[in-house]
Amino acid sequence: MSPVVSEHDAHPLSLSKYITGFVSCVAITLVAYLLVTRSSLSHAAIVAVIACLAIAQFVIQMVFFLHVGEEQRPRWKLAVMFLMLGVVLILVFGSLWIMNNLNYRMTPVQMDQYLKSQDSL
Amino acid sequence: MGYGLLWPNPCYLPHTTIKESGRMSELATTLDLERIEVQATDKTVFGFWVYLMTDCVLFAGLFAVYAVLHGNTFGGPSGHELFKLPYVLIETMVLLTSSFTCGLAMLAAQRRDRTQVLLWLGVTFLLGLTFLGLELSEFRNMVLDGNSWRRSGFLSSYFTLVGTHGLHITFGLIWMAVTAVFTLKKGLTHGILKRLTLLSLFWHFLDVVWIFIFTIVYLFGGLSI
């Protein structure tokens, strides 16, 4: 059970990658925070920018901390990750879409009309 | 296949070992064993990765619930009134730093430096505990102010989402403490290195989930949308 030598690692971990990842994540977090607390931009613009910053930070942490994309072919880890992203997007945006649609169709006025039409039957 | 973080590509192994010892028959069996171990570790790491990705789907469900319910305050306070952003920024930085120190522990594990592994695991554990303490005191203040999960749909979904993340952190901390004790007792054996690899994946993953909690719950909430 001797530990396997590390000098032949296909992708050895490197300090510089962790530092790059950490520093850029701290910077992105601070920029997003300052945008929300200090900036005078419109809400829509801030939302768009901090959403992009979150996605950028997601990619940075996946690459530098979770080592996505370092494996050799066949890249099953990457494949499972994209499957997850697909399911997540469908789940979140699908829910929002359906619930907004329901909200729109079930405003009180329309509910009253619907109930009245049901009563008359 | 190469899913492991601390393990070499099996095809690189033969050359050096043959040069160093030259006892061919004994070598063949050790090499086979090492190769089997490396492949088993690859499979374990991949299996754990699949678990992490399905855990993402769990969080996606909770995010979807929060996104749908975040406006339903039922006359109670909204996120804009409740969240203290400077406080949450400190929480975020503490968790991000703990993710980084967890990476430093893995670098030490790659050098087979047990003292450094334990040191950085200890730092990671303390930072994780600090994060959990900050989060629980935030929850406590909210509940004492009468804004518990029973107050509104918004607060129910908020406590479920952030609380589930906190629960993951709690289990991560327990796992980290157990792994540290085993590292202290057994040294950096193959099994321990495997556990450390899985633990670091879990810990980094929790920080990835927090990016979205920080952005969607706290920053969007701070903008009162």
XYZ file of C-alpha atoms in Angstrom:
346
model
C 0.000 0.000 0.000
C 2.867 2.409 -0.635
C 1.681 5.816 -1.818
C 2.074 6.296 -5.524
C 4.809 8.671 -6.662
C 3.563 12.113 -7.533
C 6.183 13.395 -9.985
C 4.430 11.568 -12.807
C 0.966 12.929 -12.136
C -0.801 13.529 -15.410
C -2.033 16.869 -14.014
C -0.276 17.755 -10.774
C -2.006 20.320 -8.584
C -0.235 23.655 -8.674
C -0.128 26.454 -6.116
C -0.254 29.136 -8.789
C -3.629 27.832 -10.030
C -5.141 27.959 -6.530
C -3.791 31.485 -5.974
C -5.081 32.696 -9.364
C -8.499 31.206 -8.610
C -8.651 32.635 -5.094
C -7.535 36.180 -5.992
C -9.901 36.437 -8.974
C -12.846 35.110 -6.917
C -12.182 37.649 -4.144
C -11.999 40.437 -6.758
C -15.231 39.334 -8.468
C -17.083 39.061 -5.131
C -15.961 42.573 -4.112
C -16.914 44.094 -7.476
C -20.385 42.497 -7.307
C -20.832 43.697 -3.714
C -19.751 47.277 -4.505
C -22.002 47.369 -7.571
C -25.023 46.584 -5.407
C -24.136 48.853 -2.469
C -22.427 51.842 -4.122
C -23.363 52.021 -7.783
C -25.995 54.338 -9.263
C -26.654 52.193 -12.325
C -30.197 51.050 -13.066
C -31.372 47.886 -11.348
C -31.653 45.984 -14.609
C -28.050 46.802 -15.556
C -26.724 45.792 -12.109
C -28.661 42.515 -12.206
C -27.240 41.688 -15.647
C -23.675 42.499 -14.572
C -23.720 40.593 -11.255
C -25.366 37.580 -12.944
C -22.484 37.543 -15.449
C -19.974 37.937 -12.580
C -21.538 34.945 -10.773
C -21.245 32.810 -13.916
C -17.622 33.924 -14.353
C -16.855 32.990 -10.752
C -18.598 29.625 -11.251
C -16.367 28.868 -14.247
C -13.221 30.026 -12.404
C -13.929 27.837 -9.350
C -14.866 24.836 -11.506
C -11.597 25.125 -13.444
C -9.126 26.202 -10.734
C -10.569 24.487 -7.633
C -12.533 21.504 -8.975
C -10.130 20.850 -11.886
C -12.830 20.472 -14.527
C -11.392 19.885 -17.994
C -8.071 18.421 -16.761
C -9.105 14.793 -17.282
C -8.122 12.845 -20.359
C -10.545 11.506 -22.930
C -13.182 10.209 -22.584
C -14.250 13.235 -20.504
C -17.067 11.713 -18.463
C -16.754 14.271 -15.659
C -17.347 17.064 -18.139
C -20.238 15.173 -19.739
C -21.974 14.676 -16.369
C -21.419 18.358 -15.545
C -23.104 19.504 -18.765
C -25.997 17.118 -18.113
C -26.330 18.728 -14.650
C -26.272 22.238 -16.150
C -29.009 21.239 -18.591
C -31.236 19.816 -15.851
C -30.608 22.850 -13.614
C -31.488 25.350 -16.349
C -34.675 23.470 -17.313
C -35.699 23.141 -13.648
C -35.103 26.781 -12.662
C -36.239 28.613 -15.808
C -39.040 26.120 -16.446
C -40.434 26.727 -12.938
C -40.186 30.495 -13.324
C -41.846 30.388 -16.736
C -44.748 28.207 -15.603
C -45.340 30.082 -12.346
C -45.256 33.498 -14.038
C -47.654 32.198 -16.647
C -50.011 30.937 -13.928
C -49.755 34.276 -12.132
C -50.604 36.084 -15.336
C -53.625 33.874 -16.077
C -54.912 33.842 -12.511
C -55.143 37.527 -11.698
C -58.145 38.190 -9.381
C -60.301 39.649 -12.193
C -59.807 36.620 -14.385
C -60.405 34.289 -11.426
C -63.755 36.031 -10.756
C -64.760 35.699 -14.389
C -63.772 32.039 -14.353
C -65.734 31.320 -11.163
C -68.805 33.126 -12.529
C -68.646 31.144 -15.755
C -68.434 27.952 -13.698
C -71.435 29.010 -11.541
C -73.634 29.543 -14.559
C -73.112 25.979 -15.743
C -8.955 7.552 -17.532
C -7.536 10.123 -15.128
C -10.274 11.235 -12.763
C -8.023 11.200 -9.686
C -6.370 14.348 -8.503
C -3.473 12.860 -6.588
C -2.846 9.796 -8.729
C -0.606 9.436 -11.717
C -1.695 8.178 -15.068
C -1.208 4.381 -14.748
C 0.690 4.171 -18.024
C 3.505 6.311 -16.634
C 4.236 3.967 -13.741
C 6.419 1.144 -15.150
C 9.500 3.053 -16.341
C 10.846 4.520 -13.114
C 10.089 1.557 -10.912
C 11.797 -0.877 -13.268
C 14.884 1.344 -13.447
C 15.037 1.717 -9.680
C 14.794 -1.889 -8.558
C 15.045 -4.274 -11.446
C 13.382 -7.223 -9.706
C 11.025 -7.983 -12.519
C 8.794 -10.741 -11.147
C 8.087 -9.016 -7.824
C 7.646 -5.757 -9.666
C 4.949 -7.053 -11.938
C 2.655 -7.869 -9.014
C 3.263 -4.546 -7.202
C 2.624 -2.650 -10.411
C -0.580 -4.575 -11.067
C -1.729 -3.815 -7.528
C -0.917 -0.117 -7.903
C -2.652 -0.010 -11.244
C -5.758 -1.643 -9.760
C -5.699 0.838 -6.867
C -5.357 3.810 -9.209
C -8.229 2.583 -11.366
C -10.396 1.947 -8.291
C -9.662 5.479 -7.066
C -10.541 6.891 -10.483
C -13.893 5.145 -10.267
C -14.525 6.344 -6.701
C -13.724 9.957 -7.579
C -15.948 9.767 -10.655
C -18.800 8.262 -8.612
C -18.446 11.049 -6.051
C -18.445 13.602 -8.858
C -21.758 12.185 -10.115
C -23.147 12.530 -6.563
C -22.026 16.185 -6.453
C -23.736 16.909 -9.768
C -27.003 15.365 -8.548
C -26.671 17.424 -5.364
C -26.582 20.448 -7.674
C -29.981 19.369 -8.985
C -31.295 19.312 -5.383
C -30.068 22.880 -4.908
C -31.545 23.861 -8.283
C -34.941 22.724 -7.005
C -34.579 24.868 -3.886
C -33.369 27.830 -5.990
C -36.438 27.420 -8.215
C -38.726 27.461 -5.161
C -36.960 30.558 -3.835
C -37.160 32.295 -7.221
C -40.910 31.637 -7.378
C -41.684 32.568 -3.754
C -39.235 35.414 -3.054
C -41.922 38.048 -3.620
C -44.531 36.400 -1.390
C -43.760 38.235 1.847
C -47.362 38.130 3.166
C -47.007 41.600 4.697
C -43.738 40.612 6.369
C -40.258 41.989 5.687
C -38.625 41.548 2.268
C -35.023 40.552 1.668
C -34.122 44.202 1.175
C -35.193 44.974 4.760
C -33.772 41.780 6.336
C -30.351 41.143 4.796
C -27.268 42.927 6.132
C -24.968 42.862 3.116
C -21.646 43.729 4.894
C -22.285 40.791 7.249
C -22.975 38.451 4.322
C -19.829 39.702 2.526
C -17.751 38.615 5.548
C -19.461 35.183 5.516
C -18.695 34.854 1.796
C -15.035 35.796 2.218
C -14.627 33.349 5.123
C -16.056 30.478 3.043
C -13.994 31.439 -0.024
C -10.800 31.515 2.060
C -11.644 28.118 3.568
C -12.029 26.749 0.026
C -8.554 28.109 -0.773
C -6.932 26.651 2.374
C -8.586 23.310 1.554
C -6.708 23.499 -1.776
C -3.485 24.200 0.145
C -4.121 21.037 2.205
C -4.406 19.070 -1.052
C -1.126 20.551 -2.310
C 0.509 19.415 0.931
C -1.043 15.957 0.444
C 0.512 15.834 -3.008
C 3.923 16.506 -1.393
C 3.065 13.775 1.204
C 3.615 16.362 3.952
C 1.377 15.187 6.789
C 2.047 18.109 9.165
C 1.066 20.670 6.517
C -2.012 18.644 5.556
C -3.183 18.681 9.171
C -2.311 22.368 9.568
C -4.309 23.470 6.507
C -7.182 21.101 7.295
C -7.282 22.697 10.758
C -7.397 26.204 9.264
C -10.126 25.105 6.824
C -12.102 23.561 9.677
C -11.911 26.719 11.800
C -12.934 28.941 8.866
C -15.822 26.578 8.087
C -16.890 26.663 11.728
C -16.716 30.478 11.700
C -18.922 30.536 8.596
C -21.440 28.209 10.229
C -21.432 30.315 13.419
C -22.036 33.535 11.457
C -24.883 31.906 9.527
C -26.548 30.474 12.638
C -26.335 33.803 14.489
C -27.926 35.492 11.434
C -30.738 32.892 11.549
C -31.103 33.345 15.311
C -31.483 37.117 15.040
C -34.118 36.711 12.336
C -36.114 34.198 14.369
C -35.886 36.344 17.523
C -37.235 39.302 15.531
C -40.278 37.190 14.664
C -39.110 36.550 11.106
C -38.811 32.768 11.196
C -39.688 30.337 8.379
C -43.307 30.501 9.547
C -43.628 34.205 8.719
C -44.042 34.054 4.927
C -43.501 31.988 1.787
C -40.401 34.057 1.085
C -38.873 33.253 4.484
C -39.800 29.539 4.246
C -37.962 29.216 0.948
C -35.063 31.356 2.211
C -34.498 29.226 5.331
C -34.846 25.981 3.335
C -32.315 27.020 0.679
C -29.688 28.615 2.934
C -30.318 26.052 5.705
C -29.736 23.120 3.326
C -26.403 24.656 2.372
C -25.586 25.100 6.075
C -26.479 21.451 6.696
C -24.036 20.406 3.957
C -21.367 22.577 5.617
C -22.097 20.872 8.966
C -21.649 17.397 7.473
C -18.510 18.602 5.660
C -17.052 19.774 8.976
C -17.803 16.450 10.694
C -16.240 14.582 7.766
C -13.204 16.895 7.889
C -12.672 16.290 11.613
C -12.912 12.503 11.149
C -10.488 12.581 8.191
C -8.026 14.713 10.187
C -8.060 12.180 13.049
C -7.456 9.290 10.603
C -4.645 11.246 8.911
C -3.048 11.755 12.307
C -3.338 8.058 13.207
C -2.605 6.297 9.917
C -0.535 8.800 7.944
C -1.071 9.585 4.279
C -1.953 6.094 3.057
C -3.643 5.454 -0.237
C -7.058 5.265 1.456
C -6.534 8.551 3.301
C -5.405 10.314 0.121
C -8.576 9.098 -1.561
C -10.739 10.455 1.277
C -8.900 13.785 1.205
C -9.520 14.070 -2.539
C -13.263 13.454 -2.106
C -13.472 15.823 0.879
C -11.760 18.637 -1.040
C -14.139 18.137 -3.981
C -17.111 18.364 -1.575
C -15.778 21.489 0.123
C -15.000 23.336 -3.134
C -18.442 22.319 -4.411
C -20.132 23.926 -1.380
C -18.333 27.172 -2.148
C -19.579 26.976 -5.761
C -23.171 26.661 -4.479
C -22.587 29.653 -2.190
C -21.666 31.880 -5.191
C -25.264 31.549 -6.335
C -26.793 31.935 -2.870
C -24.721 35.113 -2.403
C -25.710 36.505 -5.812
C -29.337 35.399 -6.146
C -30.525 35.537 -2.540
C -28.443 38.301 -0.974
C -27.301 40.635 -3.777
C -30.565 40.467 -5.774
C -32.430 40.705 -2.444
C -30.353 43.756 -1.505
C -31.491 45.405 -4.724
C -35.113 44.785 -3.652
C -36.220 42.985 -6.791
